[in-house]
Amino acid sequence: MSLNACTISGHLGKSAELRMTGSGLAVISFTVAVNERQRQQDGSYSDYTNWLDCTMFGKRAEGLHPYLTKGCKVSITGHLHKSSWESNGQHFSKVEIIVDEVELMGGRREQQQPEGTPPPEPVQAASVYDDDIPF
């Protein structure tokens, strides 16, 4: 048995990008910065930033798009997906997080939200096993 699940929290490096598939399915893509603390030889610590690509599908993704702006802090739950392709005779691949749930955690976005506007509730994305998601 294998397990493919991940949970991360961090800040968006830039605002989410929304696009639609040929069949009309909403897809948003964004990058989350997750810091990792590393110990140096002199005993001090420094932070190293990992940039993780995330993709979310469906109507919930479309609804969250306006809230996923550069700098906002999020908690993401999802699973890893590897894509491979060829271009000009070269082979490329990438691993990304397919997002199942997003929780907005405040931070810079909270400061920008208009007064009296409630933040969105945590959202669970459509299942990646739905027939309309292209994999």
CSV table of N, CA and C in Angstrom, one decimal:
chain,number,residue,atom,x,y,z
A,1,MET,N,0.8,-1.2,0.0
A,1,MET,CA,0.0,0.0,0.0
A,1,MET,C,0.9,1.2,0.0
A,2,SER,N,0.5,2.2,-0.7
A,2,SER,CA,1.2,3.5,-0.7
A,2,SER,C,0.3,4.7,-0.4
A,3,LEU,N,0.9,5.7,0.0
A,3,LEU,CA,0.2,6.9,0.5
A,3,LEU,C,0.7,8.1,-0.3
A,4,ASN,N,-0.1,8.9,-0.8
A,4,ASN,CA,0.2,10.1,-1.6
A,4,ASN,C,-0.6,11.3,-1.0
A,5,ALA,N,-0.1,11.9,0.0
A,5,ALA,CA,-0.7,13.0,0.7
A,5,ALA,C,0.3,14.0,1.2
A,6,CYS,N,0.0,15.3,1.1
A,6,CYS,CA,0.9,16.3,1.6
A,6,CYS,C,0.1,17.5,2.2
A,7,THR,N,0.7,18.1,3.2
A,7,THR,CA,0.1,19.3,3.8
A,7,THR,C,1.2,20.3,3.9
A,8,ILE,N,1.0,21.5,3.4
A,8,ILE,CA,2.0,22.6,3.6
A,8,ILE,C,1.3,23.9,4.0
A,9,SER,N,2.1,24.8,4.5
A,9,SER,CA,1.6,26.1,4.7
A,9,SER,C,2.7,27.1,4.3
A,10,GLY,N,2.3,28.2,3.8
A,10,GLY,CA,3.3,29.2,3.4
A,10,GLY,C,2.6,30.4,2.7
A,11,HIS,N,3.4,31.2,2.0
A,11,HIS,CA,2.8,32.4,1.4
A,11,HIS,C,2.9,32.2,-0.1
A,12,LEU,N,1.9,32.8,-0.8
A,12,LEU,CA,1.9,32.8,-2.3
A,12,LEU,C,3.0,33.7,-2.8
A,13,GLY,N,3.7,33.2,-3.8
A,13,GLY,CA,4.8,34.0,-4.4
A,13,GLY,C,4.3,35.0,-5.4
A,14,LYS,N,3.1,34.7,-6.0
A,14,LYS,CA,2.4,35.7,-6.9
A,14,LYS,C,1.0,35.3,-6.9
A,15,SER,N,0.1,36.1,-7.4
A,15,SER,CA,-1.3,35.8,-7.4
A,15,SER,C,-1.6,34.6,-8.3
A,16,ALA,N,-2.7,33.9,-7.9
A,16,ALA,CA,-3.1,32.7,-8.6
A,16,ALA,C,-3.5,33.1,-10.1
A,17,GLU,N,-3.2,32.2,-11.0
A,17,GLU,CA,-3.6,32.4,-12.4
A,17,GLU,C,-4.7,31.5,-12.7
A,18,LEU,N,-5.8,32.0,-13.3
A,18,LEU,CA,-7.0,31.3,-13.7
A,18,LEU,C,-7.0,31.1,-15.2
A,19,ARG,N,-7.3,29.8,-15.6
A,19,ARG,CA,-7.5,29.5,-17.0
A,19,ARG,C,-8.7,28.5,-17.1
A,20,MET,N,-9.2,28.3,-18.2
A,20,MET,CA,-10.2,27.3,-18.5
A,20,MET,C,-9.8,26.3,-19.5
A,21,THR,N,-10.1,25.0,-19.2
A,21,THR,CA,-9.8,24.0,-20.2
A,21,THR,C,-10.8,24.1,-21.4
A,22,GLY,N,-10.5,23.3,-22.4
A,22,GLY,CA,-11.4,23.3,-23.6
A,22,GLY,C,-12.8,22.9,-23.2
A,23,SER,N,-13.0,22.1,-22.2
A,23,SER,CA,-14.3,21.7,-21.8
A,23,SER,C,-15.0,22.6,-20.8
A,24,GLY,N,-14.3,23.8,-20.4
A,24,GLY,CA,-14.9,24.8,-19.5
A,24,GLY,C,-14.6,24.6,-18.1
A,25,LEU,N,-13.7,23.7,-17.7
A,25,LEU,CA,-13.3,23.4,-16.4
A,25,LEU,C,-12.3,24.5,-15.9
A,26,ALA,N,-12.5,25.1,-14.8
A,26,ALA,CA,-11.6,26.2,-14.2
A,26,ALA,C,-10.4,25.5,-13.6
A,27,VAL,N,-9.3,26.1,-13.9
A,27,VAL,CA,-8.0,25.6,-13.3
A,27,VAL,C,-7.2,26.8,-12.8
A,28,ILE,N,-6.8,26.8,-11.5
A,28,ILE,CA,-5.9,27.8,-11.0
A,28,ILE,C,-4.6,27.2,-10.7
A,29,SER,N,-3.5,28.0,-10.9
A,29,SER,CA,-2.2,27.6,-10.6
A,29,SER,C,-1.6,28.7,-9.8
A,30,PHE,N,-0.8,28.3,-8.8
A,30,PHE,CA,-0.1,29.2,-7.9
A,30,PHE,C,1.1,28.6,-7.3
A,31,THR,N,2.0,29.4,-6.8
A,31,THR,CA,3.2,28.9,-6.2
A,31,THR,C,3.3,29.3,-4.7
A,32,VAL,N,3.6,28.3,-3.8
A,32,VAL,CA,3.6,28.6,-2.4
A,32,VAL,C,5.1,28.5,-1.9
A,33,ALA,N,5.5,29.5,-1.2
A,33,ALA,CA,6.9,29.5,-0.6
A,33,ALA,C,6.8,28.9,0.8
A,34,VAL,N,7.6,27.8,1.0
A,34,VAL,CA,7.7,27.1,2.3
A,34,VAL,C,9.2,27.2,2.7
A,35,ASN,N,9.4,27.7,3.9
A,35,ASN,CA,10.8,27.9,4.4
A,35,ASN,C,11.2,26.6,5.1
A,36,GLU,N,12.5,26.3,5.0
A,36,GLU,CA,13.1,25.2,5.6
A,36,GLU,C,14.3,25.8,6.4
A,37,ARG,N,14.4,25.5,7.6
A,37,ARG,CA,15.6,26.0,8.4
A,37,ARG,C,16.7,25.0,8.3
A,38,GLN,N,17.9,25.5,8.0
A,38,GLN,CA,19.1,24.7,7.8
A,38,GLN,C,20.2,25.2,8.8
A,39,ARG,N,20.8,24.2,9.5
A,39,ARG,CA,21.9,24.6,10.4
A,39,ARG,C,23.2,24.7,9.6
A,40,GLN,N,23.9,25.8,9.9
A,40,GLN,CA,25.2,26.1,9.2
A,40,GLN,C,26.3,25.4,10.0
A,41,GLN,N,27.5,25.4,9.4
A,41,GLN,CA,28.7,24.8,10.0
A,41,GLN,C,29.1,25.5,11.3
A,42,ASP,N,28.8,26.8,11.3
A,42,ASP,CA,29.2,27.6,12.5
A,42,ASP,C,28.1,27.5,13.6
A,43,GLY,N,27.1,26.7,13.4
A,43,GLY,CA,26.1,26.5,14.5
A,43,GLY,C,24.9,27.5,14.3
A,44,SER,N,25.0,28.5,13.5
A,44,SER,CA,23.8,29.3,13.2
A,44,SER,C,22.8,28.7,12.3
A,45,TYR,N,21.7,29.3,12.1
A,45,TYR,CA,20.7,28.7,11.2
A,45,TYR,C,20.3,29.8,10.1
A,46,SER,N,20.0,29.3,9.0
A,46,SER,CA,19.5,30.1,7.9
A,46,SER,C,18.3,29.4,7.3
A,47,ASP,N,17.4,30.3,6.7
A,47,ASP,CA,16.2,29.7,6.1
A,47,ASP,C,16.5,29.5,4.6
A,48,TYR,N,16.0,28.4,4.1
A,48,TYR,CA,16.0,28.1,2.6
A,48,TYR,C,14.6,28.0,2.2
A,49,THR,N,14.2,28.7,1.1
A,49,THR,CA,12.9,28.7,0.6
A,49,THR,C,12.7,27.7,-0.5
A,50,ASN,N,11.7,26.8,-0.3
A,50,ASN,CA,11.2,25.9,-1.3
A,50,ASN,C,10.0,26.5,-2.0
A,51,TRP,N,10.0,26.5,-3.3
A,51,TRP,CA,8.9,27.0,-4.1
A,51,TRP,C,8.1,25.9,-4.7
A,52,LEU,N,6.9,25.7,-4.2
A,52,LEU,CA,6.1,24.5,-4.6
A,52,LEU,C,4.9,24.9,-5.5
A,53,ASP,N,4.8,24.3,-6.7
A,53,ASP,CA,3.8,24.6,-7.7
A,53,ASP,C,2.5,23.9,-7.2
A,54,CYS,N,1.4,24.6,-7.3
A,54,CYS,CA,0.1,24.0,-6.9
A,54,CYS,C,-0.9,24.2,-8.0
A,55,THR,N,-1.8,23.3,-8.1
A,55,THR,CA,-2.9,23.4,-9.1
A,55,THR,C,-4.2,22.9,-8.5
A,56,MET,N,-5.3,23.7,-8.7
A,56,MET,CA,-6.6,23.3,-8.2
A,56,MET,C,-7.6,23.4,-9.3
A,57,PHE,N,-8.6,22.5,-9.3
A,57,PHE,CA,-9.6,22.4,-10.4
A,57,PHE,C,-11.0,22.7,-9.9
A,58,GLY,N,-11.9,23.1,-10.8
A,58,GLY,CA,-13.3,23.2,-10.6
A,58,GLY,C,-13.8,24.5,-10.1
A,59,LYS,N,-15.1,24.5,-9.8
A,59,LYS,CA,-15.8,25.8,-9.4
A,59,LYS,C,-15.2,26.4,-8.2
A,60,ARG,N,-14.8,25.5,-7.2
A,60,ARG,CA,-14.2,26.0,-6.0
A,60,ARG,C,-12.9,26.8,-6.3
A,61,ALA,N,-12.2,26.3,-7.2
A,61,ALA,CA,-10.9,26.9,-7.6
A,61,ALA,C,-11.3,28.3,-8.2
A,62,GLU,N,-12.3,28.4,-9.0
A,62,GLU,CA,-12.7,29.6,-9.6
A,62,GLU,C,-13.2,30.6,-8.6
A,63,GLY,N,-13.9,30.1,-7.6
A,63,GLY,CA,-14.3,31.0,-6.5
A,63,GLY,C,-13.2,31.5,-5.6
A,64,LEU,N,-12.2,30.7,-5.4
A,64,LEU,CA,-11.1,31.1,-4.5
A,64,LEU,C,-10.1,32.0,-5.2
A,65,HIS,N,-10.1,32.0,-6.6
A,65,HIS,CA,-9.1,32.8,-7.3
A,65,HIS,C,-8.9,34.2,-6.9
A,66,PRO,N,-10.0,35.0,-6.6
A,66,PRO,CA,-9.8,36.4,-6.2
A,66,PRO,C,-9.1,36.5,-4.8
A,67,TYR,N,-9.1,35.5,-4.0
A,67,TYR,CA,-8.5,35.6,-2.7
A,67,TYR,C,-7.1,35.1,-2.6
A,68,LEU,N,-6.7,34.4,-3.6
A,68,LEU,CA,-5.3,33.9,-3.7
A,68,LEU,C,-4.4,34.9,-4.3
A,69,THR,N,-4.0,35.9,-3.6
A,69,THR,CA,-3.1,37.0,-4.1
A,69,THR,C,-1.7,36.9,-3.5
A,70,LYS,N,-0.8,37.5,-4.2
A,70,LYS,CA,0.6,37.5,-3.8
A,70,LYS,C,0.7,37.8,-2.3
A,71,GLY,N,1.5,37.0,-1.6
A,71,GLY,CA,1.7,37.3,-0.2
A,71,GLY,C,0.8,36.7,0.8
A,72,CYS,N,-0.4,36.2,0.4
A,72,CYS,CA,-1.4,35.7,1.3
A,72,CYS,C,-0.9,34.4,1.9
A,73,LYS,N,-1.2,34.1,3.2
A,73,LYS,CA,-0.7,32.9,3.8
A,73,LYS,C,-1.8,31.9,3.7
A,74,VAL,N,-1.4,30.6,3.3
A,74,VAL,CA,-2.4,29.6,3.1
A,74,VAL,C,-1.9,28.3,3.7
A,75,SER,N,-2.8,27.4,4.0
A,75,SER,CA,-2.5,26.0,4.3
A,75,SER,C,-3.2,25.2,3.2
A,76,ILE,N,-2.4,24.3,2.7
A,76,ILE,CA,-2.8,23.5,1.5
A,76,ILE,C,-2.7,22.0,1.9
A,77,THR,N,-3.8,21.3,1.5
A,77,THR,CA,-3.8,19.8,1.6
A,77,THR,C,-4.0,19.3,0.2
A,78,GLY,N,-3.3,18.3,-0.2
A,78,GLY,CA,-3.4,17.7,-1.5
A,78,GLY,C,-2.6,16.5,-1.7
A,79,HIS,N,-2.3,16.2,-2.9
A,79,HIS,CA,-1.4,15.1,-3.2
A,79,HIS,C,-0.5,15.4,-4.4
A,80,LEU,N,0.6,14.7,-4.5
A,80,LEU,CA,1.6,15.0,-5.5
A,80,LEU,C,1.3,14.3,-6.9
A,81,HIS,N,1.6,15.1,-7.9
A,81,HIS,CA,1.4,14.5,-9.3
A,81,HIS,C,2.6,14.9,-10.1
A,82,LYS,N,3.1,13.9,-10.9
A,82,LYS,CA,4.2,14.1,-11.7
A,82,LYS,C,3.8,14.2,-13.2
A,83,SER,N,4.2,15.2,-13.9
A,83,SER,CA,3.9,15.4,-15.3
A,83,SER,C,5.2,15.3,-16.1
A,84,SER,N,5.1,14.7,-17.2
A,84,SER,CA,6.3,14.5,-18.1
A,84,SER,C,5.9,14.9,-19.5
A,85,TRP,N,6.8,15.6,-20.3
A,85,TRP,CA,6.6,16.0,-21.6
A,85,TRP,C,7.9,16.1,-22.4
A,86,GLU,N,7.8,16.2,-23.7
A,86,GLU,CA,9.0,16.4,-24.5
A,86,GLU,C,8.7,17.7,-25.3
A,87,SER,N,9.8,18.4,-25.5
A,87,SER,CA,9.8,19.6,-26.3
A,87,SER,C,11.1,19.8,-27.0
A,88,ASN,N,11.1,19.9,-28.3
A,88,ASN,CA,12.3,20.1,-29.1
A,88,ASN,C,13.3,19.0,-28.8
A,89,GLY,N,12.8,17.8,-28.6
A,89,GLY,CA,13.7,16.6,-28.4
A,89,GLY,C,14.2,16.5,-27.0
A,90,GLN,N,13.9,17.4,-26.1
A,90,GLN,CA,14.3,17.3,-24.7
A,90,GLN,C,13.2,16.8,-23.8
A,91,HIS,N,13.5,16.0,-22.8
A,91,HIS,CA,12.5,15.4,-21.9
A,91,HIS,C,12.4,16.3,-20.7
A,92,PHE,N,11.2,16.7,-20.3
A,92,PHE,CA,11.0,17.5,-19.1
A,92,PHE,C,10.0,16.8,-18.1
A,93,SER,N,10.1,17.1,-16.8
A,93,SER,CA,9.2,16.6,-15.9
A,93,SER,C,9.1,17.6,-14.7
A,94,LYS,N,8.0,17.5,-14.0
A,94,LYS,CA,7.8,18.4,-12.8
A,94,LYS,C,6.8,17.7,-11.9
A,95,VAL,N,7.0,17.9,-10.6
A,95,VAL,CA,6.1,17.4,-9.6
A,95,VAL,C,5.4,18.6,-9.0
A,96,GLU,N,4.1,18.5,-8.9
A,96,GLU,CA,3.3,19.6,-8.4
A,96,GLU,C,2.3,19.0,-7.4
A,97,ILE,N,1.7,19.9,-6.6
A,97,ILE,CA,0.7,19.5,-5.6
A,97,ILE,C,-0.7,19.8,-6.3
A,98,ILE,N,-1.5,18.7,-6.4
A,98,ILE,CA,-2.9,18.9,-6.8
A,98,ILE,C,-3.7,19.1,-5.5
A,99,VAL,N,-4.3,20.3,-5.4
A,99,VAL,CA,-4.9,20.8,-4.2
A,99,VAL,C,-6.2,20.2,-4.0
A,100,ASP,N,-6.4,19.7,-2.8
A,100,ASP,CA,-7.7,19.2,-2.4
A,100,ASP,C,-8.4,20.2,-1.5
A,101,GLU,N,-7.7,20.8,-0.6
A,101,GLU,CA,-8.2,21.8,0.3
A,101,GLU,C,-7.3,23.0,0.5
A,102,VAL,N,-7.9,24.2,0.6
A,102,VAL,CA,-7.2,25.4,0.9
A,102,VAL,C,-7.8,26.1,2.1
A,103,GLU,N,-6.9,26.6,3.0
A,103,GLU,CA,-7.4,27.4,4.1
A,103,GLU,C,-6.6,28.7,4.1
A,104,LEU,N,-7.3,29.8,4.0
A,104,LEU,CA,-6.7,31.1,4.1
A,104,LEU,C,-6.4,31.4,5.5
A,105,MET,N,-5.1,31.8,5.8
A,105,MET,CA,-4.7,31.9,7.2
A,105,MET,C,-4.4,33.4,7.6
A,106,GLY,N,-4.8,34.3,6.8
A,106,GLY,CA,-4.6,35.7,7.1
A,106,GLY,C,-3.3,36.2,6.5
A,107,GLY,N,-2.7,37.1,7.3
A,107,GLY,CA,-1.4,37.7,6.8
A,107,GLY,C,-1.7,38.9,6.0
A,108,ARG,N,-1.0,39.1,4.9
A,108,ARG,CA,-1.1,40.3,4.1
A,108,ARG,C,-2.4,40.4,3.4
A,109,ARG,N,-3.0,39.4,3.0
A,109,ARG,CA,-4.3,39.4,2.3
A,109,ARG,C,-5.4,39.9,3.3
A,110,GLU,N,-5.3,39.5,4.6
A,110,GLU,CA,-6.3,39.9,5.6
A,110,GLU,C,-6.3,41.4,5.7
A,111,GLN,N,-5.1,42.0,5.6
A,111,GLN,CA,-5.0,43.5,5.8
A,111,GLN,C,-5.6,44.2,4.6
A,112,GLN,N,-5.6,43.6,3.4
A,112,GLN,CA,-6.1,44.2,2.2
A,112,GLN,C,-7.6,44.0,2.0
A,113,GLN,N,-8.2,43.1,2.8
A,113,GLN,CA,-9.6,42.8,2.6
A,113,GLN,C,-10.5,44.0,3.0
A,114,PRO,N,-11.5,44.4,2.2
A,114,PRO,CA,-12.4,45.5,2.5
A,114,PRO,C,-13.1,45.3,3.8
A,115,GLU,N,-13.2,46.3,4.6
A,115,GLU,CA,-13.9,46.2,5.9
A,115,GLU,C,-15.3,45.7,5.7
A,116,GLY,N,-15.7,44.8,6.6
A,116,GLY,CA,-17.1,44.3,6.6
A,116,GLY,C,-17.2,43.1,5.7
A,117,THR,N,-16.2,42.7,4.9
A,117,THR,CA,-16.3,41.6,4.0
A,117,THR,C,-15.7,40.4,4.7
A,118,PRO,N,-16.6,39.4,4.9
A,118,PRO,CA,-16.1,38.2,5.7
A,118,PRO,C,-15.2,37.4,4.8
A,119,PRO,N,-14.1,36.8,5.4
A,119,PRO,CA,-13.2,35.9,4.6
A,119,PRO,C,-13.9,34.7,4.2
A,120,PRO,N,-13.5,34.1,3.1
A,120,PRO,CA,-14.2,32.8,2.6
A,120,PRO,C,-13.9,31.7,3.6
A,121,GLU,N,-14.8,30.8,3.6
A,121,GLU,CA,-14.6,29.6,4.4
A,121,GLU,C,-13.6,28.6,3.8
A,122,PRO,N,-12.9,27.8,4.6
A,122,PRO,CA,-12.0,26.8,4.0
A,122,PRO,C,-12.8,26.0,3.0
A,123,VAL,N,-12.1,25.6,1.9
A,123,VAL,CA,-12.8,25.0,0.8
A,123,VAL,C,-12.1,23.7,0.4
A,124,GLN,N,-13.0,22.7,0.1
A,124,GLN,CA,-12.4,21.4,-0.4
A,124,GLN,C,-12.6,21.4,-1.9
A,125,ALA,N,-11.6,21.1,-2.6
A,125,ALA,CA,-11.6,21.1,-4.0
A,125,ALA,C,-12.4,19.8,-4.5
A,126,ALA,N,-12.7,19.9,-5.8
A,126,ALA,CA,-13.3,18.7,-6.4
A,126,ALA,C,-12.4,17.5,-6.4
A,127,SER,N,-12.9,16.4,-6.3
A,127,SER,CA,-12.0,15.2,-6.4
A,127,SER,C,-11.2,15.1,-7.7
A,128,VAL,N,-10.0,14.8,-7.6
A,128,VAL,CA,-9.2,14.7,-8.8
A,128,VAL,C,-9.5,13.4,-9.6
A,129,TYR,N,-10.4,12.6,-9.0
A,129,TYR,CA,-10.9,11.4,-9.7
A,129,TYR,C,-12.2,11.7,-10.5
A,130,ASP,N,-12.6,12.9,-10.5
A,130,ASP,CA,-13.8,13.3,-11.3
A,130,ASP,C,-13.5,13.1,-12.8
A,131,ASP,N,-14.4,12.7,-13.6
A,131,ASP,CA,-14.2,12.4,-15.0
A,131,ASP,C,-13.8,13.6,-15.8
A,132,ASP,N,-14.2,14.8,-15.4
A,132,ASP,CA,-13.9,16.0,-16.2
A,132,ASP,C,-12.5,16.6,-15.9
A,133,ILE,N,-11.7,16.0,-15.1
A,133,ILE,CA,-10.4,16.6,-14.9
A,133,ILE,C,-9.4,15.9,-15.8
A,134,PRO,N,-8.7,16.6,-16.6
A,134,PRO,CA,-7.8,16.0,-17.6
A,134,PRO,C,-6.4,15.5,-17.0
A,135,PHE,N,-6.2,14.3,-16.8
A,135,PHE,CA,-5.0,13.7,-16.4
A,135,PHE,C,-4.6,12.6,-17.3
